[in-house]
Amino acid sequence: MSRKELEAVMSQSGKNIQAMEFALQMCIDKISNALSLASYETYDNGKQIFGTMWWQFNYEPNQNNSQNSLIAGIVREMVKNDDGALVIQKNNEFILAESFTVVYRAYKPNIYKNIVLAGGLAIHEVFLEEDVLHYTINDSKIKHYLDVLYGEYEQLISGAIRNYNRGNALKLGLKIGTLFDQQFGKKMVGQDEEGNDVSEADVILDEMYENRFSAVLSDKDSITPIEEGLEFSNLVSTAGNTKSGAVTTRDIYDTFLDVIHFAADSFSIPRGIMTGDVADAEAIRENFVNFAVRPFADAIETENNRKLYGIANVAKGTKFKIQTNTILIYSAEKFASAAEALFRIGGYNPNEIRSKLGEERIKEPWADEYYVSLNYARADSAGNASQTTDSNSS
């Protein structure tokens, strides 16, 4: 996030500043964008298949949404809604609910009702726990905690903006000499709405303020009339935040940045991801995927497996799996040594290696086979070199 992007969302003084909402939306966007790059895989007896479920979670969950929009909506509701995100199945399509009511029960399945879908469509069906996909995060009150914390920081941001406006506003004094008052101040030309006498001097000054000065002054600038014999002096001088004494947006930016850091820390997002730091970028990205993205992926994967597959299917390898290691695309040069070692010990097959590099799969049987180098023996062979594995093993 650049300084220009930050300044673009800052409201003017006197308006409600949506700093925390902006920071929270940044976190949601980062996580949902990363999750949309993950690979949503389906398996049948341990073998990866590419059927309807695979298509829906990678491309088209329903006729009106893409995978990106569904994942973004799920993450948004998991964060902002205390009850999490609710997805129902209608006509073999996955549809995200915009709002719903859940009745939590201890010994019976939870009840879901008052469900409203996209476009304000209310459905009057009542669903039980096993009929829906209910995604939640560990601490569903996180948004509430952030709002309370921001209640204190909002005053600091508003104060920083006021100081900036005050420090950069044009402040002028209009000296009024005795000759002006003698010539125009004694001649009355009428009365105002409250019945006070209006002099010709008042009319001239009003015209100057309304017409002449308005062309060069903004709403935050001011001109103060100073009669001859009077003068102003600063009792307290507000110092600028730069060496030159100027007042810049740095204080606003730093205070705003604190709010962004609070939001990032609450979701275990490295601060460098939020601010665009490039120092140690590889480690930052890995921490982001491991500690911020994978918990959301695990919540979605677990809910899908327990509701869509069940214990009997999962136990035999028929399941749903989210591969988050495809979020980071590795360059062929950096990945070459690791890929060779993993291929040599049967850790990855050729197609899996290509997937890590963001390349298309090879539609040949041999590309899905696992290979082990002949100089690797089984651990229980007691060093017998003649007891080696086959070159083709799966």
mmCIF file of C-alpha atoms in Angstrom:
data_model
loop_
_atom_site.group_PDB
_atom_site.id
_atom_site.type_symbol
_atom_site.label_atom_id
_atom_site.label_comp_id
_atom_site.label_asym_id
_atom_site.label_seq_id
_atom_site.Cartn_x
_atom_site.Cartn_y
_atom_site.Cartn_z
ATOM 1 C CA MET A 1 0.000 0.000 0.000
ATOM 2 C CA SER A 2 1.448 3.323 -1.059
ATOM 3 C CA ARG A 3 1.112 6.679 0.651
ATOM 4 C CA LYS A 4 -1.102 7.882 -2.210
ATOM 5 C CA GLU A 5 -3.485 4.953 -1.676
ATOM 6 C CA LEU A 6 -3.608 5.730 2.013
ATOM 7 C CA GLU A 7 -4.279 9.427 1.499
ATOM 8 C CA ALA A 8 -7.027 8.581 -0.993
ATOM 9 C CA VAL A 9 -9.144 6.905 1.700
ATOM 10 C CA MET A 10 -8.674 9.630 4.307
ATOM 11 C CA SER A 11 -11.826 11.663 4.813
ATOM 12 C CA GLN A 12 -11.817 15.387 5.414
ATOM 13 C CA SER A 13 -11.864 16.735 8.956
ATOM 14 C CA GLY A 14 -15.284 16.512 10.558
ATOM 15 C CA LYS A 15 -16.329 13.377 8.629
ATOM 16 C CA ASN A 16 -16.332 9.809 9.867
ATOM 17 C CA ILE A 17 -12.966 8.258 9.055
ATOM 18 C CA GLN A 18 -13.288 4.621 7.981
ATOM 19 C CA ALA A 19 -9.721 3.672 8.843
ATOM 20 C CA MET A 20 -10.489 0.356 10.518
ATOM 21 C CA GLU A 21 -12.985 -0.648 7.839
ATOM 22 C CA PHE A 22 -10.341 0.041 5.213
ATOM 23 C CA ALA A 23 -7.694 -1.928 7.140
ATOM 24 C CA LEU A 24 -10.095 -4.838 7.681
ATOM 25 C CA GLN A 25 -11.000 -4.916 3.992
ATOM 26 C CA MET A 26 -7.306 -4.980 3.110
ATOM 27 C CA CYS A 27 -6.864 -8.101 5.261
ATOM 28 C CA ILE A 28 -9.910 -9.760 3.680
ATOM 29 C CA ASP A 29 -8.674 -8.969 0.172
ATOM 30 C CA LYS A 30 -5.184 -10.306 0.872
ATOM 31 C CA ILE A 31 -6.476 -13.593 2.294
ATOM 32 C CA SER A 32 -9.235 -14.155 -0.271
ATOM 33 C CA ASN A 33 -6.931 -13.307 -3.198
ATOM 34 C CA ALA A 34 -4.400 -15.828 -1.922
ATOM 35 C CA LEU A 35 -7.072 -18.492 -1.390
ATOM 36 C CA SER A 36 -8.329 -18.014 -4.939
ATOM 37 C CA LEU A 37 -4.844 -19.042 -6.130
ATOM 38 C CA ALA A 38 -4.910 -22.285 -4.134
ATOM 39 C CA SER A 39 -5.667 -25.597 -5.810
ATOM 40 C CA TYR A 40 -8.975 -27.176 -4.766
ATOM 41 C CA GLU A 41 -8.526 -30.892 -5.309
ATOM 42 C CA THR A 42 -10.939 -33.825 -5.120
ATOM 43 C CA TYR A 43 -9.920 -37.444 -4.625
ATOM 44 C CA ASP A 44 -11.569 -40.810 -5.157
ATOM 45 C CA ASN A 45 -9.882 -43.628 -3.219
ATOM 46 C CA GLY A 46 -6.662 -41.646 -3.059
ATOM 47 C CA LYS A 47 -6.591 -40.782 -6.761
ATOM 48 C CA GLN A 48 -7.140 -37.211 -7.857
ATOM 49 C CA ILE A 49 -10.221 -36.753 -10.023
ATOM 50 C CA PHE A 50 -11.576 -33.808 -11.980
ATOM 51 C CA GLY A 51 -15.334 -33.994 -11.650
ATOM 52 C CA THR A 52 -18.207 -31.657 -10.788
ATOM 53 C CA MET A 53 -16.967 -30.793 -7.299
ATOM 54 C CA TRP A 54 -13.520 -29.966 -8.642
ATOM 55 C CA TRP A 55 -15.043 -27.711 -11.319
ATOM 56 C CA GLN A 56 -17.292 -25.887 -8.880
ATOM 57 C CA PHE A 57 -14.605 -25.018 -6.348
ATOM 58 C CA ASN A 58 -11.998 -24.088 -8.947
ATOM 59 C CA TYR A 59 -14.139 -22.315 -11.530
ATOM 60 C CA GLU A 60 -17.926 -22.056 -11.217
ATOM 61 C CA PRO A 61 -19.722 -22.736 -7.911
ATOM 62 C CA ASN A 62 -23.016 -21.556 -9.397
ATOM 63 C CA GLN A 63 -24.300 -20.006 -12.610
ATOM 64 C CA ASN A 64 -23.928 -16.428 -11.326
ATOM 65 C CA ASN A 65 -20.550 -16.550 -9.559
ATOM 66 C CA SER A 66 -16.979 -17.462 -10.257
ATOM 67 C CA GLN A 67 -14.747 -19.208 -7.765
ATOM 68 C CA ASN A 68 -13.036 -15.907 -6.916
ATOM 69 C CA SER A 69 -16.247 -14.169 -5.911
ATOM 70 C CA LEU A 70 -17.448 -17.117 -3.821
ATOM 71 C CA ILE A 71 -14.152 -17.403 -1.927
ATOM 72 C CA ALA A 72 -14.037 -13.625 -1.381
ATOM 73 C CA GLY A 73 -17.591 -13.708 -0.039
ATOM 74 C CA ILE A 74 -16.876 -16.629 2.281
ATOM 75 C CA VAL A 75 -13.791 -14.947 3.755
ATOM 76 C CA ARG A 76 -15.651 -11.642 4.135
ATOM 77 C CA GLU A 77 -18.520 -13.252 6.018
ATOM 78 C CA MET A 78 -16.172 -15.350 8.157
ATOM 79 C CA VAL A 79 -14.476 -12.135 9.289
ATOM 80 C CA LYS A 80 -17.343 -9.657 9.510
ATOM 81 C CA ASN A 81 -20.228 -11.878 10.584
ATOM 82 C CA ASP A 82 -20.110 -13.188 14.152
ATOM 83 C CA ASP A 83 -21.872 -16.349 12.964
ATOM 84 C CA GLY A 84 -19.511 -16.903 10.052
ATOM 85 C CA ALA A 85 -20.349 -17.709 6.417
ATOM 86 C CA LEU A 86 -23.213 -19.906 5.290
ATOM 87 C CA VAL A 87 -23.294 -21.747 1.949
ATOM 88 C CA ILE A 88 -26.300 -23.790 0.886
ATOM 89 C CA GLN A 89 -26.746 -26.211 -1.996
ATOM 90 C CA LYS A 90 -29.590 -25.521 -4.410
ATOM 91 C CA ASN A 91 -29.979 -27.419 -7.680
ATOM 92 C CA ASN A 92 -26.499 -28.873 -7.157
ATOM 93 C CA GLU A 93 -24.993 -25.370 -6.922
ATOM 94 C CA PHE A 94 -23.195 -23.705 -4.016
ATOM 95 C CA ILE A 95 -24.781 -20.371 -3.044
ATOM 96 C CA LEU A 96 -23.519 -17.978 -0.370
ATOM 97 C CA ALA A 97 -26.120 -16.505 1.989
ATOM 98 C CA GLU A 98 -26.084 -12.753 2.562
ATOM 99 C CA SER A 99 -27.693 -13.098 5.981
ATOM 100 C CA PHE A 100 -29.176 -15.809 8.162
ATOM 101 C CA THR A 101 -30.177 -16.710 11.687
ATOM 102 C CA VAL A 102 -28.686 -19.700 13.475
ATOM 103 C CA VAL A 103 -30.063 -21.382 16.579
ATOM 104 C CA TYR A 104 -27.204 -23.110 18.367
ATOM 105 C CA ARG A 105 -28.116 -26.287 20.228
ATOM 106 C CA ALA A 106 -26.004 -28.568 22.399
ATOM 107 C CA TYR A 107 -27.436 -32.056 21.837
ATOM 108 C CA LYS A 108 -29.339 -31.572 18.597
ATOM 109 C CA PRO A 109 -28.293 -30.234 15.176
ATOM 110 C CA ASN A 110 -28.168 -26.450 14.883
ATOM 111 C CA ILE A 111 -31.047 -24.793 13.016
ATOM 112 C CA TYR A 112 -30.563 -22.274 10.180
ATOM 113 C CA LYS A 113 -33.460 -20.039 9.150
ATOM 114 C CA ASN A 114 -34.346 -16.553 7.850
ATOM 115 C CA ILE A 115 -31.841 -17.086 5.038
ATOM 116 C CA VAL A 116 -31.460 -14.285 2.494
ATOM 117 C CA LEU A 117 -29.577 -14.924 -0.745
ATOM 118 C CA ALA A 118 -28.174 -12.548 -3.383
ATOM 119 C CA GLY A 119 -30.590 -9.899 -4.603
ATOM 120 C CA GLY A 120 -32.522 -9.962 -1.340
ATOM 121 C CA LEU A 121 -34.167 -13.306 -2.136
ATOM 122 C CA ALA A 122 -35.531 -14.689 1.131
ATOM 123 C CA ILE A 123 -36.065 -18.442 1.376
ATOM 124 C CA HIS A 124 -38.393 -19.782 4.012
ATOM 125 C CA GLU A 125 -36.868 -23.218 4.333
ATOM 126 C CA VAL A 126 -35.337 -24.281 7.627
ATOM 127 C CA PHE A 127 -32.047 -26.156 7.396
ATOM 128 C CA LEU A 128 -30.312 -28.402 9.883
ATOM 129 C CA GLU A 129 -26.574 -28.477 10.485
ATOM 130 C CA GLU A 130 -25.940 -31.377 8.107
ATOM 131 C CA ASP A 131 -27.765 -29.580 5.277
ATOM 132 C CA VAL A 132 -25.472 -26.545 5.041
ATOM 133 C CA LEU A 133 -21.819 -25.570 4.877
ATOM 134 C CA HIS A 134 -21.091 -23.300 7.837
ATOM 135 C CA TYR A 135 -17.596 -21.769 7.774
ATOM 136 C CA THR A 136 -16.264 -20.038 10.889
ATOM 137 C CA ILE A 137 -12.924 -18.835 12.225
ATOM 138 C CA ASN A 138 -11.578 -19.594 15.682
ATOM 139 C CA ASP A 139 -12.453 -16.171 17.099
ATOM 140 C CA SER A 140 -15.600 -14.860 15.458
ATOM 141 C CA LYS A 141 -15.545 -11.714 17.643
ATOM 142 C CA ILE A 142 -12.307 -10.389 16.148
ATOM 143 C CA LYS A 143 -14.051 -7.575 14.254
ATOM 144 C CA HIS A 144 -15.762 -6.439 17.454
ATOM 145 C CA TYR A 145 -12.428 -6.318 19.283
ATOM 146 C CA LEU A 146 -10.863 -4.296 16.476
ATOM 147 C CA ASP A 147 -13.768 -1.848 16.470
ATOM 148 C CA VAL A 148 -13.346 -1.256 20.215
ATOM 149 C CA LEU A 149 -9.614 -0.746 19.788
ATOM 150 C CA TYR A 150 -10.158 1.634 16.900
ATOM 151 C CA GLY A 151 -12.546 3.694 19.028
ATOM 152 C CA GLU A 152 -9.485 5.103 20.773
ATOM 153 C CA TYR A 153 -7.368 5.540 17.661
ATOM 154 C CA GLU A 154 -10.109 7.316 15.732
ATOM 155 C CA GLN A 155 -9.633 10.346 17.961
ATOM 156 C CA LEU A 156 -5.892 10.330 17.282
ATOM 157 C CA ILE A 157 -6.417 10.208 13.521
ATOM 158 C CA SER A 158 -9.008 12.985 13.654
ATOM 159 C CA GLY A 159 -6.635 15.085 15.741
ATOM 160 C CA ALA A 160 -3.772 14.481 13.312
ATOM 161 C CA ILE A 161 -5.958 15.585 10.400
ATOM 162 C CA ARG A 162 -7.055 18.710 12.264
ATOM 163 C CA ASN A 163 -3.431 19.563 13.031
ATOM 164 C CA TYR A 164 -2.537 19.082 9.379
ATOM 165 C CA ASN A 165 -5.378 21.296 8.184
ATOM 166 C CA ARG A 166 -4.620 23.928 10.802
ATOM 167 C CA GLY A 167 -0.891 23.884 10.090
ATOM 168 C CA ASN A 168 -1.314 24.240 6.323
ATOM 169 C CA ALA A 169 -4.265 26.620 6.271
ATOM 170 C CA LEU A 170 -3.734 30.232 5.185
ATOM 171 C CA LYS A 171 -4.155 32.632 8.095
ATOM 172 C CA LEU A 172 -4.276 36.332 7.250
ATOM 173 C CA GLY A 173 -4.941 39.486 9.190
ATOM 174 C CA LEU A 174 -6.817 42.406 7.616
ATOM 175 C CA LYS A 175 -5.615 45.644 9.147
ATOM 176 C CA ILE A 176 -8.339 48.295 9.418
ATOM 177 C CA GLY A 177 -6.996 51.826 9.796
ATOM 178 C CA THR A 178 -8.709 54.719 11.546
ATOM 179 C CA LEU A 179 -9.317 56.577 8.277
ATOM 180 C CA PHE A 180 -11.389 53.669 6.953
ATOM 181 C CA ASP A 181 -13.490 53.624 10.104
ATOM 182 C CA GLN A 182 -13.940 57.405 10.076
ATOM 183 C CA GLN A 183 -14.981 57.489 6.424
ATOM 184 C CA PHE A 184 -17.286 54.442 6.279
ATOM 185 C CA GLY A 185 -17.973 53.368 9.849
ATOM 186 C CA LYS A 186 -20.330 56.124 10.879
ATOM 187 C CA LYS A 187 -22.627 56.112 7.858
ATOM 188 C CA MET A 188 -25.519 53.706 8.442
ATOM 189 C CA VAL A 189 -27.146 52.136 5.413
ATOM 190 C CA GLY A 190 -29.756 49.899 7.030
ATOM 191 C CA GLN A 191 -30.377 47.132 9.555
ATOM 192 C CA ASP A 192 -29.690 43.407 9.591
ATOM 193 C CA GLU A 193 -32.208 40.623 10.285
ATOM 194 C CA GLU A 194 -31.785 41.043 14.032
ATOM 195 C CA GLY A 195 -32.415 44.789 13.918
ATOM 196 C CA ASN A 196 -28.781 45.891 14.350
ATOM 197 C CA ASP A 197 -27.526 48.924 12.460
ATOM 198 C CA VAL A 198 -25.381 48.144 9.387
ATOM 199 C CA SER A 199 -22.730 50.662 8.421
ATOM 200 C CA GLU A 200 -21.202 51.229 5.011
ATOM 201 C CA ALA A 201 -17.983 49.734 6.408
ATOM 202 C CA ASP A 202 -19.851 46.505 7.206
ATOM 203 C CA VAL A 203 -21.149 46.315 3.656
ATOM 204 C CA ILE A 204 -17.660 46.838 2.197
ATOM 205 C CA LEU A 205 -16.098 44.184 4.448
ATOM 206 C CA ASP A 206 -18.880 41.705 3.689
ATOM 207 C CA GLU A 207 -18.358 42.200 -0.051
ATOM 208 C CA MET A 208 -14.615 41.649 0.326
ATOM 209 C CA TYR A 209 -15.093 38.415 2.270
ATOM 210 C CA GLU A 210 -17.811 37.008 0.018
ATOM 211 C CA ASN A 211 -16.414 37.973 -3.377
ATOM 212 C CA ARG A 212 -12.769 39.040 -3.421
ATOM 213 C CA PHE A 213 -11.291 36.714 -0.782
ATOM 214 C CA SER A 214 -13.361 33.639 -1.716
ATOM 215 C CA ALA A 215 -11.486 33.355 -5.016
ATOM 216 C CA VAL A 216 -8.139 32.720 -3.294
ATOM 217 C CA LEU A 217 -9.129 31.112 0.023
ATOM 218 C CA SER A 218 -10.329 27.586 0.769
ATOM 219 C CA ASP A 219 -12.777 26.517 3.429
ATOM 220 C CA LYS A 220 -9.959 25.991 5.932
ATOM 221 C CA ASP A 221 -8.290 29.375 5.346
ATOM 222 C CA SER A 222 -9.199 32.427 7.409
ATOM 223 C CA ILE A 223 -8.906 36.208 7.445
ATOM 224 C CA THR A 224 -9.250 38.071 10.727
ATOM 225 C CA PRO A 225 -9.972 41.827 10.814
ATOM 226 C CA ILE A 226 -7.566 43.712 13.074
ATOM 227 C CA GLU A 227 -8.386 47.273 14.011
ATOM 228 C CA GLU A 228 -5.546 49.735 14.266
ATOM 229 C CA GLY A 229 -4.014 49.689 17.747
ATOM 230 C CA LEU A 230 -4.683 45.932 18.213
ATOM 231 C CA GLU A 231 -2.360 43.040 17.381
ATOM 232 C CA PHE A 232 -2.293 39.260 17.711
ATOM 233 C CA SER A 233 0.444 37.076 19.201
ATOM 234 C CA ASN A 234 0.817 33.272 19.460
ATOM 235 C CA LEU A 235 0.612 32.007 23.020
ATOM 236 C CA VAL A 236 1.405 28.436 21.939
ATOM 237 C CA SER A 237 3.125 27.625 18.667
ATOM 238 C CA THR A 238 2.442 24.242 17.059
ATOM 239 C CA ALA A 239 5.695 22.934 15.637
ATOM 240 C CA GLY A 240 5.752 21.168 12.296
ATOM 241 C CA ASN A 241 6.767 17.538 11.927
ATOM 242 C CA THR A 242 9.634 18.172 9.507
ATOM 243 C CA LYS A 243 13.019 19.847 9.859
ATOM 244 C CA SER A 244 11.787 22.784 7.821
ATOM 245 C CA GLY A 245 8.899 23.306 10.231
ATOM 246 C CA ALA A 246 6.231 22.393 7.681
ATOM 247 C CA VAL A 247 3.233 20.279 8.652
ATOM 248 C CA THR A 248 2.889 17.190 6.411
ATOM 249 C CA THR A 249 0.656 14.107 6.330
ATOM 250 C CA ARG A 250 3.335 12.024 8.050
ATOM 251 C CA ASP A 251 1.568 12.062 11.429
ATOM 252 C CA ILE A 252 -1.702 11.026 9.780
ATOM 253 C CA TYR A 253 0.042 8.278 7.826
ATOM 254 C CA ASP A 254 1.847 6.903 10.885
ATOM 255 C CA THR A 255 -1.334 6.843 12.975
ATOM 256 C CA PHE A 256 -3.271 5.256 10.124
ATOM 257 C CA LEU A 257 -0.485 2.698 9.714
ATOM 258 C CA ASP A 258 -0.900 1.664 13.351
ATOM 259 C CA VAL A 259 -4.528 0.766 12.638
ATOM 260 C CA ILE A 260 -3.481 -1.325 9.625
ATOM 261 C CA HIS A 261 -0.891 -3.108 11.773
ATOM 262 C CA PHE A 262 -3.542 -3.884 14.415
ATOM 263 C CA ALA A 263 -5.751 -5.495 11.774
ATOM 264 C CA ALA A 264 -2.852 -7.410 10.208
ATOM 265 C CA ASP A 265 -1.653 -8.728 13.566
ATOM 266 C CA SER A 266 -5.132 -9.992 14.424
ATOM 267 C CA PHE A 267 -5.069 -12.289 11.369
ATOM 268 C CA SER A 268 -1.348 -13.160 11.631
ATOM 269 C CA ILE A 269 -0.659 -11.335 8.368
ATOM 270 C CA PRO A 270 2.964 -10.109 8.214
ATOM 271 C CA ARG A 271 3.023 -6.337 8.261
ATOM 272 C CA GLY A 272 5.239 -6.297 5.188
ATOM 273 C CA ILE A 273 2.425 -7.883 3.159
ATOM 274 C CA MET A 274 0.137 -4.974 4.039
ATOM 275 C CA THR A 275 2.646 -2.205 3.366
ATOM 276 C CA GLY A 276 4.402 -3.733 0.343
ATOM 277 C CA ASP A 277 7.823 -4.146 1.941
ATOM 278 C CA VAL A 278 10.309 -5.966 -0.279
ATOM 279 C CA ALA A 279 12.909 -6.768 2.388
ATOM 280 C CA ASP A 280 13.052 -10.541 2.977
ATOM 281 C CA ALA A 281 10.000 -10.864 0.742
ATOM 282 C CA GLU A 282 10.227 -14.644 0.336
ATOM 283 C CA ALA A 283 10.080 -15.328 4.088
ATOM 284 C CA ILE A 284 7.250 -12.814 4.487
ATOM 285 C CA ARG A 285 5.192 -14.508 1.775
ATOM 286 C CA GLU A 286 5.737 -17.949 3.285
ATOM 287 C CA ASN A 287 4.689 -16.740 6.737
ATOM 288 C CA PHE A 288 1.621 -15.128 5.206
ATOM 289 C CA VAL A 289 0.515 -18.391 3.599
ATOM 290 C CA ASN A 290 1.333 -20.537 6.636
ATOM 291 C CA PHE A 291 -0.139 -18.397 9.402
ATOM 292 C CA ALA A 292 -2.816 -16.252 7.719
ATOM 293 C CA VAL A 293 -4.141 -18.193 4.716
ATOM 294 C CA ARG A 294 -3.914 -21.825 5.796
ATOM 295 C CA PRO A 295 -6.243 -21.446 8.826
ATOM 296 C CA PHE A 296 -9.002 -20.234 6.483
ATOM 297 C CA ALA A 297 -8.195 -23.018 4.017
ATOM 298 C CA ASP A 298 -8.302 -25.587 6.814
ATOM 299 C CA ALA A 299 -11.696 -24.313 7.995
ATOM 300 C CA ILE A 300 -13.150 -24.625 4.476
ATOM 301 C CA GLU A 301 -11.527 -28.000 3.818
ATOM 302 C CA THR A 302 -12.664 -29.482 7.130
ATOM 303 C CA GLU A 303 -16.264 -28.314 6.729
ATOM 304 C CA ASN A 304 -16.459 -29.629 3.155
ATOM 305 C CA ASN A 305 -15.092 -33.036 4.134
ATOM 306 C CA ARG A 306 -17.351 -33.555 7.141
ATOM 307 C CA LYS A 307 -20.515 -32.400 5.331
ATOM 308 C CA LEU A 308 -19.961 -33.437 1.693
ATOM 309 C CA TYR A 309 -17.966 -36.657 2.172
ATOM 310 C CA GLY A 310 -18.195 -37.988 5.715
ATOM 311 C CA ILE A 311 -15.940 -40.228 7.760
ATOM 312 C CA ALA A 312 -16.375 -43.371 5.639
ATOM 313 C CA ASN A 313 -15.276 -41.673 2.424
ATOM 314 C CA VAL A 314 -12.465 -39.605 3.927
ATOM 315 C CA ALA A 315 -11.020 -42.675 5.652
ATOM 316 C CA LYS A 316 -10.605 -44.445 2.311
ATOM 317 C CA GLY A 317 -9.172 -41.405 0.532
ATOM 318 C CA THR A 318 -12.311 -39.995 -1.091
ATOM 319 C CA LYS A 319 -12.113 -36.397 0.031
ATOM 320 C CA PHE A 320 -11.725 -32.694 -0.648
ATOM 321 C CA LYS A 321 -8.332 -31.029 -0.245
ATOM 322 C CA ILE A 322 -7.025 -27.468 -0.553
ATOM 323 C CA GLN A 323 -3.412 -27.249 -1.677
ATOM 324 C CA THR A 324 -2.064 -23.901 -0.431
ATOM 325 C CA ASN A 325 1.455 -24.611 -1.671
ATOM 326 C CA THR A 326 0.327 -23.592 -5.168
ATOM 327 C CA ILE A 327 -0.265 -20.019 -3.993
ATOM 328 C CA LEU A 328 3.435 -19.243 -4.285
ATOM 329 C CA ILE A 329 4.805 -19.799 -7.774
ATOM 330 C CA TYR A 330 8.464 -20.743 -7.728
ATOM 331 C CA SER A 331 10.858 -19.874 -10.502
ATOM 332 C CA ALA A 332 12.284 -22.876 -12.330
ATOM 333 C CA GLU A 333 15.826 -21.824 -11.463
ATOM 334 C CA LYS A 334 15.224 -21.627 -7.712
ATOM 335 C CA PHE A 335 13.054 -24.751 -7.611
ATOM 336 C CA ALA A 336 15.279 -26.965 -9.747
ATOM 337 C CA SER A 337 17.449 -28.494 -6.994
ATOM 338 C CA ALA A 338 14.559 -29.124 -4.627
ATOM 339 C CA ALA A 339 12.394 -30.527 -7.432
ATOM 340 C CA GLU A 340 15.137 -32.946 -8.471
ATOM 341 C CA ALA A 341 15.578 -34.222 -4.918
ATOM 342 C CA LEU A 342 11.835 -34.656 -4.391
ATOM 343 C CA PHE A 343 11.449 -36.385 -7.747
ATOM 344 C CA ARG A 344 14.391 -38.720 -7.043
ATOM 345 C CA ILE A 345 12.915 -40.023 -3.777
ATOM 346 C CA GLY A 346 9.376 -40.363 -5.141
ATOM 347 C CA GLY A 347 8.039 -37.328 -3.337
ATOM 348 C CA TYR A 348 6.609 -35.679 -6.474
ATOM 349 C CA ASN A 349 5.753 -36.973 -9.919
ATOM 350 C CA PRO A 350 6.437 -34.875 -13.059
ATOM 351 C CA ASN A 351 2.943 -33.394 -13.186
ATOM 352 C CA GLU A 352 3.072 -32.342 -9.538
ATOM 353 C CA ILE A 353 6.353 -30.559 -10.137
ATOM 354 C CA ARG A 354 4.863 -28.764 -13.128
ATOM 355 C CA SER A 355 1.917 -27.698 -10.983
ATOM 356 C CA LYS A 356 4.295 -26.077 -8.485
ATOM 357 C CA LEU A 357 5.770 -24.077 -11.342
ATOM 358 C CA GLY A 358 2.356 -23.020 -12.630
ATOM 359 C CA GLU A 359 2.689 -25.120 -15.785
ATOM 360 C CA GLU A 360 0.068 -27.292 -17.464
ATOM 361 C CA ARG A 361 -0.079 -30.992 -16.678
ATOM 362 C CA ILE A 362 1.221 -33.522 -19.196
ATOM 363 C CA LYS A 363 -1.609 -35.773 -20.350
ATOM 364 C CA GLU A 364 0.470 -38.925 -20.412
ATOM 365 C CA PRO A 365 0.318 -41.858 -17.942
ATOM 366 C CA TRP A 366 4.036 -41.721 -17.201
ATOM 367 C CA ALA A 367 3.757 -38.107 -16.008
ATOM 368 C CA ASP A 368 1.548 -39.244 -13.116
ATOM 369 C CA GLU A 369 3.893 -42.029 -12.037
ATOM 370 C CA TYR A 370 6.341 -41.763 -9.126
ATOM 371 C CA TYR A 371 9.997 -42.587 -9.673
ATOM 372 C CA VAL A 372 12.704 -43.607 -7.213
ATOM 373 C CA SER A 373 16.400 -43.569 -7.982
ATOM 374 C CA LEU A 374 17.989 -47.052 -8.082
ATOM 375 C CA ASN A 375 20.621 -46.147 -5.485
ATOM 376 C CA TYR A 376 17.920 -45.768 -2.813
ATOM 377 C CA ALA A 377 17.123 -48.968 -0.900
ATOM 378 C CA ARG A 378 14.368 -49.707 1.553
ATOM 379 C CA ALA A 379 15.132 -48.764 5.137
ATOM 380 C CA ASP A 380 14.668 -52.348 6.337
ATOM 381 C CA SER A 381 17.051 -53.865 3.764
ATOM 382 C CA ALA A 382 20.020 -53.670 6.202
ATOM 383 C CA GLY A 383 22.279 -52.212 3.557
ATOM 384 C CA ASN A 384 21.671 -54.975 0.998
ATOM 385 C CA ALA A 385 22.433 -53.113 -2.238
ATOM 386 C CA SER A 386 20.741 -55.783 -4.325
ATOM 387 C CA GLN A 387 17.398 -55.058 -2.680
ATOM 388 C CA THR A 388 16.373 -51.876 -4.451
ATOM 389 C CA THR A 389 13.062 -50.483 -5.505
ATOM 390 C CA ASP A 390 11.697 -50.609 -8.983
ATOM 391 C CA SER A 391 12.275 -47.585 -11.149
ATOM 392 C CA ASN A 392 8.517 -47.245 -11.613
ATOM 393 C CA SER A 393 6.501 -47.353 -8.377
ATOM 394 C CA SER A 394 3.338 -45.606 -7.491
#
